[in-house]
Coordinates of C-alpha atoms in Angstrom, one line a residue:
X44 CA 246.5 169.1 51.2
X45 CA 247.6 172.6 52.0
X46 CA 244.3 174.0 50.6
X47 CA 242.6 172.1 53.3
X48 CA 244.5 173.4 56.1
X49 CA 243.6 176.4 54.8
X50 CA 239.7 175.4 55.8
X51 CA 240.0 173.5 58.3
X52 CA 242.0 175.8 60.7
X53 CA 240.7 178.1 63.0
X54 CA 242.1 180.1 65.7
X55 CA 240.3 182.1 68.2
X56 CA 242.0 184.8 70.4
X57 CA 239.3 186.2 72.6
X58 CA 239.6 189.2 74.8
X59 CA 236.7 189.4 77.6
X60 CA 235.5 193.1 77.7
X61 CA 238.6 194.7 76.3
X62 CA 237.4 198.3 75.1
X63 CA 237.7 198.8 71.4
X64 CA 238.0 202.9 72.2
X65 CA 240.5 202.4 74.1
X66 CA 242.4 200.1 72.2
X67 CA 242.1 202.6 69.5
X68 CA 243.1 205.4 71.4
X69 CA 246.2 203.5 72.5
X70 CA 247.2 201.4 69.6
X71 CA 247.7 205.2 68.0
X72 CA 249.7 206.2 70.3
X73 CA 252.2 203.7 70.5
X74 CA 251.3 202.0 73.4
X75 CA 249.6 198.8 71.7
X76 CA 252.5 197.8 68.5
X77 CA 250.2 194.1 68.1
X78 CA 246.7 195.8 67.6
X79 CA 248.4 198.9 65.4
X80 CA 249.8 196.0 63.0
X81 CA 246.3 194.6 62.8
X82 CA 244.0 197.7 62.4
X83 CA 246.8 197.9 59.1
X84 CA 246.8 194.2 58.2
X85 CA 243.6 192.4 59.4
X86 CA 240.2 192.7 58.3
X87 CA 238.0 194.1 61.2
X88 CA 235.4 195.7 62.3
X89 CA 232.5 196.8 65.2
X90 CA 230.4 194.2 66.9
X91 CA 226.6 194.7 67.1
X92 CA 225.5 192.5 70.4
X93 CA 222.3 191.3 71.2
X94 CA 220.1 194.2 72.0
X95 CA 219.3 194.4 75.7
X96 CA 220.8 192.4 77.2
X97 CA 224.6 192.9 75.8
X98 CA 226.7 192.4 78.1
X99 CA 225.0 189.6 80.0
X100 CA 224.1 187.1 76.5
X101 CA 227.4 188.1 74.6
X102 CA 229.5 185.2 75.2
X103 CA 226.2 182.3 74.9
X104 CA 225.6 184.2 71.9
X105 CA 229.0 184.2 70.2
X106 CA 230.1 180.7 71.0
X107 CA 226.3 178.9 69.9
X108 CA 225.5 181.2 67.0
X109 CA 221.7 181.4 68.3
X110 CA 220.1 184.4 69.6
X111 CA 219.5 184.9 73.5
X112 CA 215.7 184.3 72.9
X113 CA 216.9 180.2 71.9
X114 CA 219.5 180.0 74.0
X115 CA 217.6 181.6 77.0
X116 CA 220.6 183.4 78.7
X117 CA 220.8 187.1 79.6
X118 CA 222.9 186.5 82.2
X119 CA 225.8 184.9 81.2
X120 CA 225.1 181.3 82.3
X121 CA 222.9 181.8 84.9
X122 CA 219.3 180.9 84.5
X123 CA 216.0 182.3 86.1
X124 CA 214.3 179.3 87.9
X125 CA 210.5 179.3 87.5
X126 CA 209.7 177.2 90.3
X127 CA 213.2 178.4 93.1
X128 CA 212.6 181.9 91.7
X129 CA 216.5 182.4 91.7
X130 CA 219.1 182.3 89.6
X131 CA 221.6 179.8 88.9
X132 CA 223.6 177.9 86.6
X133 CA 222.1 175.8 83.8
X134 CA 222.8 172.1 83.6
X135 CA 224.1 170.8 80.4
X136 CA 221.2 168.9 79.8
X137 CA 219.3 172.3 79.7
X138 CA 221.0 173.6 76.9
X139 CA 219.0 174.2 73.9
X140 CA 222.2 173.7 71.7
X141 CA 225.5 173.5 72.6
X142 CA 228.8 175.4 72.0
X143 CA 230.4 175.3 68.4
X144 CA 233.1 173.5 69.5
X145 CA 230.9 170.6 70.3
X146 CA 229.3 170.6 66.8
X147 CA 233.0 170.1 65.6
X148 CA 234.5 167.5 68.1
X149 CA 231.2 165.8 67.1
X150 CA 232.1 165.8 63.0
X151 CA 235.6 164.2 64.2
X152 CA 237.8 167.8 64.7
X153 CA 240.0 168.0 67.3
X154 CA 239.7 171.3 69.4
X155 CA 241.3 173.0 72.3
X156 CA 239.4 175.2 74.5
X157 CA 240.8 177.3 77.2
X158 CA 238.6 179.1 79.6
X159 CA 235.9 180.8 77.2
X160 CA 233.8 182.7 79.6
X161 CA 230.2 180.8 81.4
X162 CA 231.2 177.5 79.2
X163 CA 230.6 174.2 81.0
X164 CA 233.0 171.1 80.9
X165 CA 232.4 168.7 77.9
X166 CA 234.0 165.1 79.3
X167 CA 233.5 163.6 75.7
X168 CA 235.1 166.5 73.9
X169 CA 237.1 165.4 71.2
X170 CA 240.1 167.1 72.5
X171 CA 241.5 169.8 75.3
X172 CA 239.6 171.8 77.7
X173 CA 240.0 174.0 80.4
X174 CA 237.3 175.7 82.4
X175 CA 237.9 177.9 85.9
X176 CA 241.5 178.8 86.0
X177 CA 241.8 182.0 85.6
X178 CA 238.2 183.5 85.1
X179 CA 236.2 186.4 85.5
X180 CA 233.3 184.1 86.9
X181 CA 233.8 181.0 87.9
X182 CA 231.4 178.4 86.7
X183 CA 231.9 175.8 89.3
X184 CA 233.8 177.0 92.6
X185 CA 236.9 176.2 93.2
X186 CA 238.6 175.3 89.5
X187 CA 239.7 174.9 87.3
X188 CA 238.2 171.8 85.4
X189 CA 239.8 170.2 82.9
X190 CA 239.4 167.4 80.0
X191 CA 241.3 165.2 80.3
X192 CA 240.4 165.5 84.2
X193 CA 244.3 165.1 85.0
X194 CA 245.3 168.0 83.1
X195 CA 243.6 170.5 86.4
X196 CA 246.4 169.3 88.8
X197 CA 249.1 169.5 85.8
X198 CA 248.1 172.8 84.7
X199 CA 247.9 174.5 88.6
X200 CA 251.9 172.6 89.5
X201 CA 253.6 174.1 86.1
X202 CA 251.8 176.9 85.6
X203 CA 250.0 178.2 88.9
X204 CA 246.4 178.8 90.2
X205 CA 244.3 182.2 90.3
X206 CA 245.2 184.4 92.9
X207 CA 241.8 185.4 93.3
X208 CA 239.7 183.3 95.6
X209 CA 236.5 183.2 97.4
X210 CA 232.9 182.2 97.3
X211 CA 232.0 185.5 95.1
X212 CA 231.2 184.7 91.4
X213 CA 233.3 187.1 90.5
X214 CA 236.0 187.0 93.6
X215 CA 237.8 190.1 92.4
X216 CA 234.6 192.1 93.3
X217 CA 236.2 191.2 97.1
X218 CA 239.5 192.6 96.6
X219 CA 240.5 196.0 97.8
X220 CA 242.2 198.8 95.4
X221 CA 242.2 201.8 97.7
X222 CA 246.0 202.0 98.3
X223 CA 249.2 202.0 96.3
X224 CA 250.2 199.2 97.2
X225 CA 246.2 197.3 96.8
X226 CA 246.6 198.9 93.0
X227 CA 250.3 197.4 92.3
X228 CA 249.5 193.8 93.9
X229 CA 246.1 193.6 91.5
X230 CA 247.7 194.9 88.8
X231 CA 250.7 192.8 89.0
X232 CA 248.4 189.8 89.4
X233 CA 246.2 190.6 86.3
X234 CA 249.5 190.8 84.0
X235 CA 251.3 187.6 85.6
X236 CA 247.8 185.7 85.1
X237 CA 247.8 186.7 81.4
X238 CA 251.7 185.8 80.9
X239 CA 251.0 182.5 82.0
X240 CA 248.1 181.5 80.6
X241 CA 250.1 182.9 77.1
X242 CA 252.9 180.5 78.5
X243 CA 250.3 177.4 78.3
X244 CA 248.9 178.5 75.4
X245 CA 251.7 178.4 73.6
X246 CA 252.2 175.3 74.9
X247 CA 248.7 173.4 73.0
X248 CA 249.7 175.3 70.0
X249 CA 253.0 173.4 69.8
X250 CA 251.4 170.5 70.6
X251 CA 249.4 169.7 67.4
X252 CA 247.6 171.5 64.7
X253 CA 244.3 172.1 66.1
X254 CA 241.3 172.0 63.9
X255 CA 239.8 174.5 66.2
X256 CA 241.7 176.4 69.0
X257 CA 239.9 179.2 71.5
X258 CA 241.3 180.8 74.1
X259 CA 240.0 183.7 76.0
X260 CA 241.8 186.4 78.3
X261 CA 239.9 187.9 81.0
X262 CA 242.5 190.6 82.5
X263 CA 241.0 193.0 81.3
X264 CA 237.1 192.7 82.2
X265 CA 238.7 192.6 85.8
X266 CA 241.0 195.6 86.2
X267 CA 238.2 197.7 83.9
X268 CA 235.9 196.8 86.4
X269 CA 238.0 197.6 89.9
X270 CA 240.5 200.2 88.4
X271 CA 238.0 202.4 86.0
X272 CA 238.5 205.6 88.9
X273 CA 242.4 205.5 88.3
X274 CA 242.2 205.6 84.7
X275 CA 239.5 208.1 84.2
X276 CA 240.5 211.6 85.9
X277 CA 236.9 212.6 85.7
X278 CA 235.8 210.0 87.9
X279 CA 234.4 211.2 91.0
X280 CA 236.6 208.7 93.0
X281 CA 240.0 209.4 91.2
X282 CA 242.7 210.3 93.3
X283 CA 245.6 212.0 91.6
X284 CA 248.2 211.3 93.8
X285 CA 247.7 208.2 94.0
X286 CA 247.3 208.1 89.6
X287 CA 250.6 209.5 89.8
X288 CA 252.2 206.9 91.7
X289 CA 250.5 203.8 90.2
X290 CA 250.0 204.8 86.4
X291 CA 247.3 203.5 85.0
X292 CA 246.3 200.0 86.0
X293 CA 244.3 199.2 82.7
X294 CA 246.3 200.5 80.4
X295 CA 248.8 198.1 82.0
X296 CA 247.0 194.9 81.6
X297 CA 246.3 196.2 78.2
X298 CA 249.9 196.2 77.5
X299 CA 250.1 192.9 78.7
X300 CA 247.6 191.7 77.0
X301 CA 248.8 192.9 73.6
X302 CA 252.2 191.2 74.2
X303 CA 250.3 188.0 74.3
X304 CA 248.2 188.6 71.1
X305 CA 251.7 189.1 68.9
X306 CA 253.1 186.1 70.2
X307 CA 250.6 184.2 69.5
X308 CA 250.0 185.4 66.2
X309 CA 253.2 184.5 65.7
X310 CA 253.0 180.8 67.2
X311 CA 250.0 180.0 64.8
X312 CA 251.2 177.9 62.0
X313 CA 250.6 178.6 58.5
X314 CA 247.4 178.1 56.8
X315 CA 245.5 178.8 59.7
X316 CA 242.9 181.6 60.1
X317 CA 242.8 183.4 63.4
X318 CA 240.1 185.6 65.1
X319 CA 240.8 187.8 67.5
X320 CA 237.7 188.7 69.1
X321 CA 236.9 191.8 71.5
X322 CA 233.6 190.9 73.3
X323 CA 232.2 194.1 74.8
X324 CA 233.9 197.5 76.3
X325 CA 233.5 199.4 79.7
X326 CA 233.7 202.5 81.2
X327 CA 232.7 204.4 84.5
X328 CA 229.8 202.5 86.1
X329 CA 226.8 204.0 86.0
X330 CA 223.6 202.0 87.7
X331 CA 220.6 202.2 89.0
X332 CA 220.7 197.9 89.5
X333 CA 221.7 198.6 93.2
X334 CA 218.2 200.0 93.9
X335 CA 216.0 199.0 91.5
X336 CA 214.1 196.3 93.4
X337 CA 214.2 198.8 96.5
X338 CA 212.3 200.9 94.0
X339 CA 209.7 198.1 92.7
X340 CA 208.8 197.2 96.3
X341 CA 207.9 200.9 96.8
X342 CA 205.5 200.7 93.8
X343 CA 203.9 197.8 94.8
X344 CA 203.0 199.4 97.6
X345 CA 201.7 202.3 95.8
X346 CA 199.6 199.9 93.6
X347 CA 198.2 198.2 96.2
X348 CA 197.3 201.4 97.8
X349 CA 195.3 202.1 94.7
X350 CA 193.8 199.3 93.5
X351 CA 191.8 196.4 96.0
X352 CA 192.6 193.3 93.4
X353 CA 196.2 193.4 93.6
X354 CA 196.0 193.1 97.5
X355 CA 193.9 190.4 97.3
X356 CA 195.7 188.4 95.3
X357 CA 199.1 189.0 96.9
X358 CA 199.7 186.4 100.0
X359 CA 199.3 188.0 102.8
X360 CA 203.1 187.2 104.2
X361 CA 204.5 189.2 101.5
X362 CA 204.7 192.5 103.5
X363 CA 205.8 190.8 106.7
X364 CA 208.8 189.2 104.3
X365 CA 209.7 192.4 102.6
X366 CA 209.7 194.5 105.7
X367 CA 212.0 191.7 107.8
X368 CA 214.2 191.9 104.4
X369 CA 214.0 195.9 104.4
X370 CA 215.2 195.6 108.5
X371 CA 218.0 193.2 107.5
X372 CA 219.0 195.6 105.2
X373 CA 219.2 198.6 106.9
X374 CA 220.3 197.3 109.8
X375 CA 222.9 195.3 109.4
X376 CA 225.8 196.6 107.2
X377 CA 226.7 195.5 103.7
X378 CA 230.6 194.0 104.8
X379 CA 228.8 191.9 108.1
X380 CA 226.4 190.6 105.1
X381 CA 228.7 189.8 102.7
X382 CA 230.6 188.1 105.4
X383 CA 227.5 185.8 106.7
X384 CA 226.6 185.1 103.2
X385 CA 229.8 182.7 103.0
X386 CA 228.6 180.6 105.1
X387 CA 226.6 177.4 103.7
X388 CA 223.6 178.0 106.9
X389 CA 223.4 181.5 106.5
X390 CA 223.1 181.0 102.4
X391 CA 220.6 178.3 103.1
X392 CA 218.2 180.6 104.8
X393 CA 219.4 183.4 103.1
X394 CA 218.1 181.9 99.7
X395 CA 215.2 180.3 100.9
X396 CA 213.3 183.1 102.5
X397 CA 214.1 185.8 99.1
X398 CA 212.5 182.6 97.2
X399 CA 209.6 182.8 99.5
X400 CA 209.7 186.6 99.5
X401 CA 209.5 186.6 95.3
X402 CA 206.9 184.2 94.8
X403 CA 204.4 186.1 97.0
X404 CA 205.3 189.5 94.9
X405 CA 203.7 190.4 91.4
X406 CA 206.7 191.7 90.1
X407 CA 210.5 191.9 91.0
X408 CA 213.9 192.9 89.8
X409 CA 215.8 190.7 87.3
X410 CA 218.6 192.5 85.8
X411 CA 220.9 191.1 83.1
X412 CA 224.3 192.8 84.7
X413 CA 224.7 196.3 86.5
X414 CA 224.7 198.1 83.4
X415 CA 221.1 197.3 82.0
X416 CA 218.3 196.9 84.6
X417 CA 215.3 194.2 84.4
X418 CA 212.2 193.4 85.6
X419 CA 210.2 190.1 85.8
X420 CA 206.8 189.4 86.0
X421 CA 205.4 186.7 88.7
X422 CA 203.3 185.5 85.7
X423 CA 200.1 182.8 86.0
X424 CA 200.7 179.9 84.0
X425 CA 204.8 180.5 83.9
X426 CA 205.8 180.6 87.0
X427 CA 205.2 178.0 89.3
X428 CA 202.7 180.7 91.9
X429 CA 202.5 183.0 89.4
X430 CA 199.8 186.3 90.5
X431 CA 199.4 187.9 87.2
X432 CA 196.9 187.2 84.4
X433 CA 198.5 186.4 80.9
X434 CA 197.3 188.9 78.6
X435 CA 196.0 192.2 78.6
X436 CA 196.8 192.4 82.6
X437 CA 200.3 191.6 81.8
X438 CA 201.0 193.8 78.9
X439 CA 199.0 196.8 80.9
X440 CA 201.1 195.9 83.9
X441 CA 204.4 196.1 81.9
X442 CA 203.4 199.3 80.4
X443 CA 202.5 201.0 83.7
X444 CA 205.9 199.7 85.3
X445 CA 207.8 201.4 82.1
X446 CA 205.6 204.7 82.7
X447 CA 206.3 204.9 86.1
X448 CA 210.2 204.0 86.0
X449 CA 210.9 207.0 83.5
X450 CA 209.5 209.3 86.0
X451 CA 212.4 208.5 88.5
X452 CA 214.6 211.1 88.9
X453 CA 218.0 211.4 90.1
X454 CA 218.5 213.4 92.8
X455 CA 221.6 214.6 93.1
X456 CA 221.3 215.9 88.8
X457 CA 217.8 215.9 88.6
X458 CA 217.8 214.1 85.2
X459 CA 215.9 211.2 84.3
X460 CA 217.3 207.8 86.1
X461 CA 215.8 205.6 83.5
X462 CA 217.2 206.4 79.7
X463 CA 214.6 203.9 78.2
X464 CA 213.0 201.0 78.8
X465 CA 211.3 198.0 76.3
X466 CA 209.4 195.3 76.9
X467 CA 211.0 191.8 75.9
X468 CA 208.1 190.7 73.7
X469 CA 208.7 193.8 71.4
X470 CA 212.7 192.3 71.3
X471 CA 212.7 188.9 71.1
X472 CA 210.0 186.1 70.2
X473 CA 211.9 182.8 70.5
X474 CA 210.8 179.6 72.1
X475 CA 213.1 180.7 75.3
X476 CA 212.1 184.4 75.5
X477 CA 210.4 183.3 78.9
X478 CA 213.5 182.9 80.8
X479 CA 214.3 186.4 79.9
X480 CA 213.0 189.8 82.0
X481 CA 210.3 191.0 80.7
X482 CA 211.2 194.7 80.7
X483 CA 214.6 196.2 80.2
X484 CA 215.7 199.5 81.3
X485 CA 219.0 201.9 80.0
X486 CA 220.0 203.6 82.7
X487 CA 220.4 207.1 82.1
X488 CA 224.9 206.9 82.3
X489 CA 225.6 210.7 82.8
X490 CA 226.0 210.4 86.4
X491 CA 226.3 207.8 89.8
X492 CA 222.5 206.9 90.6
X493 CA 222.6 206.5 94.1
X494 CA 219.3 208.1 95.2
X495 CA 216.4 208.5 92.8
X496 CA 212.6 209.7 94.1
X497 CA 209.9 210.2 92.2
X498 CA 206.1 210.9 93.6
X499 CA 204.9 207.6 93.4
X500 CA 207.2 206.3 95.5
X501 CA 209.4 209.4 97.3
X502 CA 213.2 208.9 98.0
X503 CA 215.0 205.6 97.9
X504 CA 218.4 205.5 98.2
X505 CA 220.9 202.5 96.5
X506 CA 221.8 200.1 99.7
X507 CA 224.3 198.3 97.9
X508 CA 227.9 199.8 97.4
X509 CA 230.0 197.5 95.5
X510 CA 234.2 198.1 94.9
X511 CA 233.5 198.5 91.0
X512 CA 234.0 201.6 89.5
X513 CA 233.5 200.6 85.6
X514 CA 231.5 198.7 83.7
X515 CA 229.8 198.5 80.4
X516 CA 229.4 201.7 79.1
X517 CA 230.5 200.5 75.5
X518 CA 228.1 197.6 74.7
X519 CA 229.7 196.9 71.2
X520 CA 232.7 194.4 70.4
X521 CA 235.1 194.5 67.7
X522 CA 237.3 191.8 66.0
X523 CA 240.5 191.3 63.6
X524 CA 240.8 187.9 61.4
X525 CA 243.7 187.3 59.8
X526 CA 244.8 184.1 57.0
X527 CA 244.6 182.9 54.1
X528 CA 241.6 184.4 51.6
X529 CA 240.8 187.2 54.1
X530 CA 241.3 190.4 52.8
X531 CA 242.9 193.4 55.3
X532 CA 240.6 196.3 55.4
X533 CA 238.0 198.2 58.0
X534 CA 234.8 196.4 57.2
X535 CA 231.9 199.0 56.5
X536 CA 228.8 197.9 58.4
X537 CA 229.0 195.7 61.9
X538 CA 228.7 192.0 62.1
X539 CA 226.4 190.3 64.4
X540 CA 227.7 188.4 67.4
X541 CA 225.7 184.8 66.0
X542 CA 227.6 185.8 62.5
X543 CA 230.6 183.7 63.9
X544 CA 229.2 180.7 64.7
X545 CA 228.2 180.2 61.5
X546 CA 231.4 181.9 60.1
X547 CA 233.1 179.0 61.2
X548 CA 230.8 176.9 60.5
X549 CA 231.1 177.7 57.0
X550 CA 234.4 176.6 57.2
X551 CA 233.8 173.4 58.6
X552 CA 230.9 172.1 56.4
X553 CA 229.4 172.0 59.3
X554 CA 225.1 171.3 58.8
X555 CA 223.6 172.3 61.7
X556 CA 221.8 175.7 61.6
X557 CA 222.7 178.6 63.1
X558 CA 220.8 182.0 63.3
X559 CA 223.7 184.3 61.5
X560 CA 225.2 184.8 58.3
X561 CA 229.0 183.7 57.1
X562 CA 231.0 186.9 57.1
X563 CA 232.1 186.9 53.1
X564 CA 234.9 188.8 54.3
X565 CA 236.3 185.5 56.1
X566 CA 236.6 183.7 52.9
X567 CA 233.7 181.5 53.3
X568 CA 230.3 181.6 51.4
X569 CA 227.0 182.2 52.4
X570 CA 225.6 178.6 50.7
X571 CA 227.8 176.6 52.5
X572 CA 226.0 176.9 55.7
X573 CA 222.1 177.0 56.4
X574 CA 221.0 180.2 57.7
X575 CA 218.0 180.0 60.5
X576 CA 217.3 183.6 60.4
X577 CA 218.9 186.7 60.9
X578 CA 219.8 188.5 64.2

């Protein structure tokens, strides 16, 4: 009986964007006594993500095992519509497989979930889950969503609601950190969110042994993202003073987060092997995403002043639209827009005339996050008014797009703004590789890109100045598993993210196919699960 606790127990302790350098840096110094005990006791390791488009597919990825080109998410669970031209969240009935965790309440497990990043609500589940308490992005606005449904208003009375609010995906984007006491109150709100949600944690733990428990802190994706400039003294927005009156906010949360991870290490009970799993990193942001589709327009144009057949096939309307968007723009400041966008008219109108303004353009921004750009193709025969041919115009297209976005330059270093760029096709070939852009740009991250030029298009300067100061510099994850038949030890090569799903997989006996391999390191054996193909 004990032997099949042993393989039938599995705990998950993810970390949303928590940097693996720094928790390194700081478990060395003291600072972190939880992750010190498990760089000496655990068996981990470095995290290769899905190439492109890391931070954007790394949760899809992880919790379904397939690749983003099956899945057909690049932005973590937003979709690109063919016929809306937008962006927005898939239905449930568009996935093209579902989470693990489904697979396993399926075969008769009984699972927990608590808010695992872009993950819908499963009202069948055979089990606990909780989506949209205390997120990075919310799924469904407000939260949180619960199975069973009465465990939302439970869970807000004992144990409290997210102090960040708003229509913004990602409401901590509207939150000011100028002053001291901005800094303190986010701060203080990051490490009380992750106490709590510890406190309920511990809580399903105690509960009932879990064939399969995940539970996912955000904390720190949201102070690496507002507080980056307090941290880093380099940063061209770091104020001292105020560094020396605040400390540092993410080294904080980091703290707090660490807490968490011992005590629940110590909740678990015996037998059972737990994963905790560090999903991507950050650092000071460094994008051209603000300006990019600024940028594209301006090439059109150049394009079109070259060559008759793109004019002709390119509605008419679509310079009137761009210029009234251009006007908007410039006109009318980024806080006033912001503000207007919250209301349901103004984002009505708002969404319908950039849907009208995309379809009538042969090419557009698509970008997976701020810290990769992308660009999609208004393609003939995949999107709905689709203005370029399928083959050789499309890959000639692509290739002049690429050639002309490594001749940006930065203008206040006069370095290249674009690192690299790749075309999808020579990434990915899965059945969903059509949802994704179709060329990726690596910005070039030595510097703030907030004016680029090139002589193609002359100067264009980024519109768009966000609160963020960090993002996803460090692309790779880590993780530490812990239990019974896992050996303690630095692994020597880096897992892929799908090599979970089917880690676990493993464990469970479960059949379905997944695209990674078992980690041997985990205990399990390759044989026991069918392997798709690698990653």
């Amino acid at each position: 009986m004990m032997q099949e606790t042993f393989k039938e127990s599995v705990i998950v302790i993810g970390v949303d964007a928590l940097d693996i350098e720094l928790v390194r840096t700081w478990a060395k110094q003291g600072h972190l006594p939880n992750f010190c005990k498990l760089f000496e006791t655990s068996c981990w390791g470095m995290i290769e993500n899905p190439k492109g488009v890391e931070a954007g597919s790394v949760w899809p990825t992880f919790t379904t095992g397939y690749r983003p080109d099956h899945h057909g998410l690049f932005n973590a669970h937003y979709r690109f519509d063919l016929r809306d031209y937008r962006l927005r969240i898939i239905e449930k009935q568009e996935r093209s497989v579902p989470p693990i965790w489904v697979d396993l309440s399926s075969a008769g497990k009984r699972v927990a979930v608590v808010d695992v990043p872009y993950e819908l609500l499963e009202d069948q589940i055979n089990g606990v889950q909780v989506t949209d308490w205390l997120p990075h992005v919310f799924n469904r606005y407000p939260g949180p969503s619960t199975h069973p449904a009465e465990l939302a208003a439970d869970l807000v009375n004992r144990f409290g609601g997210n102090p960040f609010e708003g229509p913004n995906r990602c409401p901590t984007n509207e939150v000011s950190v100028e002053t001291v006491e901005q800094i303190v109150s986010f701060r203080d709100k990051l490490v009380d969110r992750v106490k709590r949600k510890l406190l309920f944690c511990q809580e399903l733990l105690g509960q009932e042994r879990w064939d399969y428990f995940a539970a996912v802190f955000h904390e720190a994706h949201e102070v690496g993202h507002m507080c980056w400039h307090i941290h880093d003294r380099n940063h061209e927005h770091h104020d001292s003073s105020i560094a020396e009156q605040v400390g540092d906010p993410i080294l904080d949360v980091y703290q707090a987060i660490d807490d968490a991870i011992g005590v629940l290490l110590r909740s678990v009970w015996d037998g059972a092997k737990v994963l905790v799993y560090l999903s991507h990193g950050i650092g000071p942001q460094r994008t051209g995403t603000g300006l990019i589709d600024d940028v594209l327009e301006k090439l059109q144009e150049a394009y079109e002043s070259e060559s008759a057949s793109l004019v002709n096939r390119t509605p008419g309307n679509s310079r009137s639209l761009g210029m009234l968007a251009n006007w908007y723009r410039t006109l009318v400041p980024d806080v006033i827009r912001r503000q207007a966008l919250k209301m349901n008219v103004t984002k009505k109108l708002y969404t319908q005339l950039n849907t009208e303004r995309l379809r009538n353009r042969p090419f557009f921004a698509l970008n997976p996050n701020h810290a990769t750009g992308g660009i999609r193709i208004n393609l003939k025969g995949r999107e709905e008014f689709g203005l370029v041919e399928p083959g050789e115009e499309y890959e000639q297209l692509c290739e002049r797009l690429a050639r002309d976005l490594e001749e940006l330059i930065n203008t206040d270093t006069n370095e290249r703004v674009v690192e690299t760029s790749v075309q999808i096709n020579q990434l990915y070939d899965g059945p969903r590789t059509s949802f994704l852009p179709d060329v990726l740009l690596e910005w070039n991250k030595s510097a703030p890109i907030n004016r680029v030029q090139s002589p193609k298009i002359g100067v264009v300067e980024r519109r768009i100045f966000g609160a963020r100061t960090g993002d996803h510099v460090q692309k790779r994850g880590a993780f530490f598993a812990v239990g019974p038949g896992i050996a303690s030890g630095e692994r020597a090569t880096a897992v892929k993210t799908v090599d979970f799903a089917s880690t676990i997989a493993a464990m469970f006996d479960l059949q379905r196919a997944y695209h990674g391999n078992p980690i041997v390191e985990f205990g399990v054996e390759n044989s026991r699960n069918a392997v798709v193909e690698g990653n």
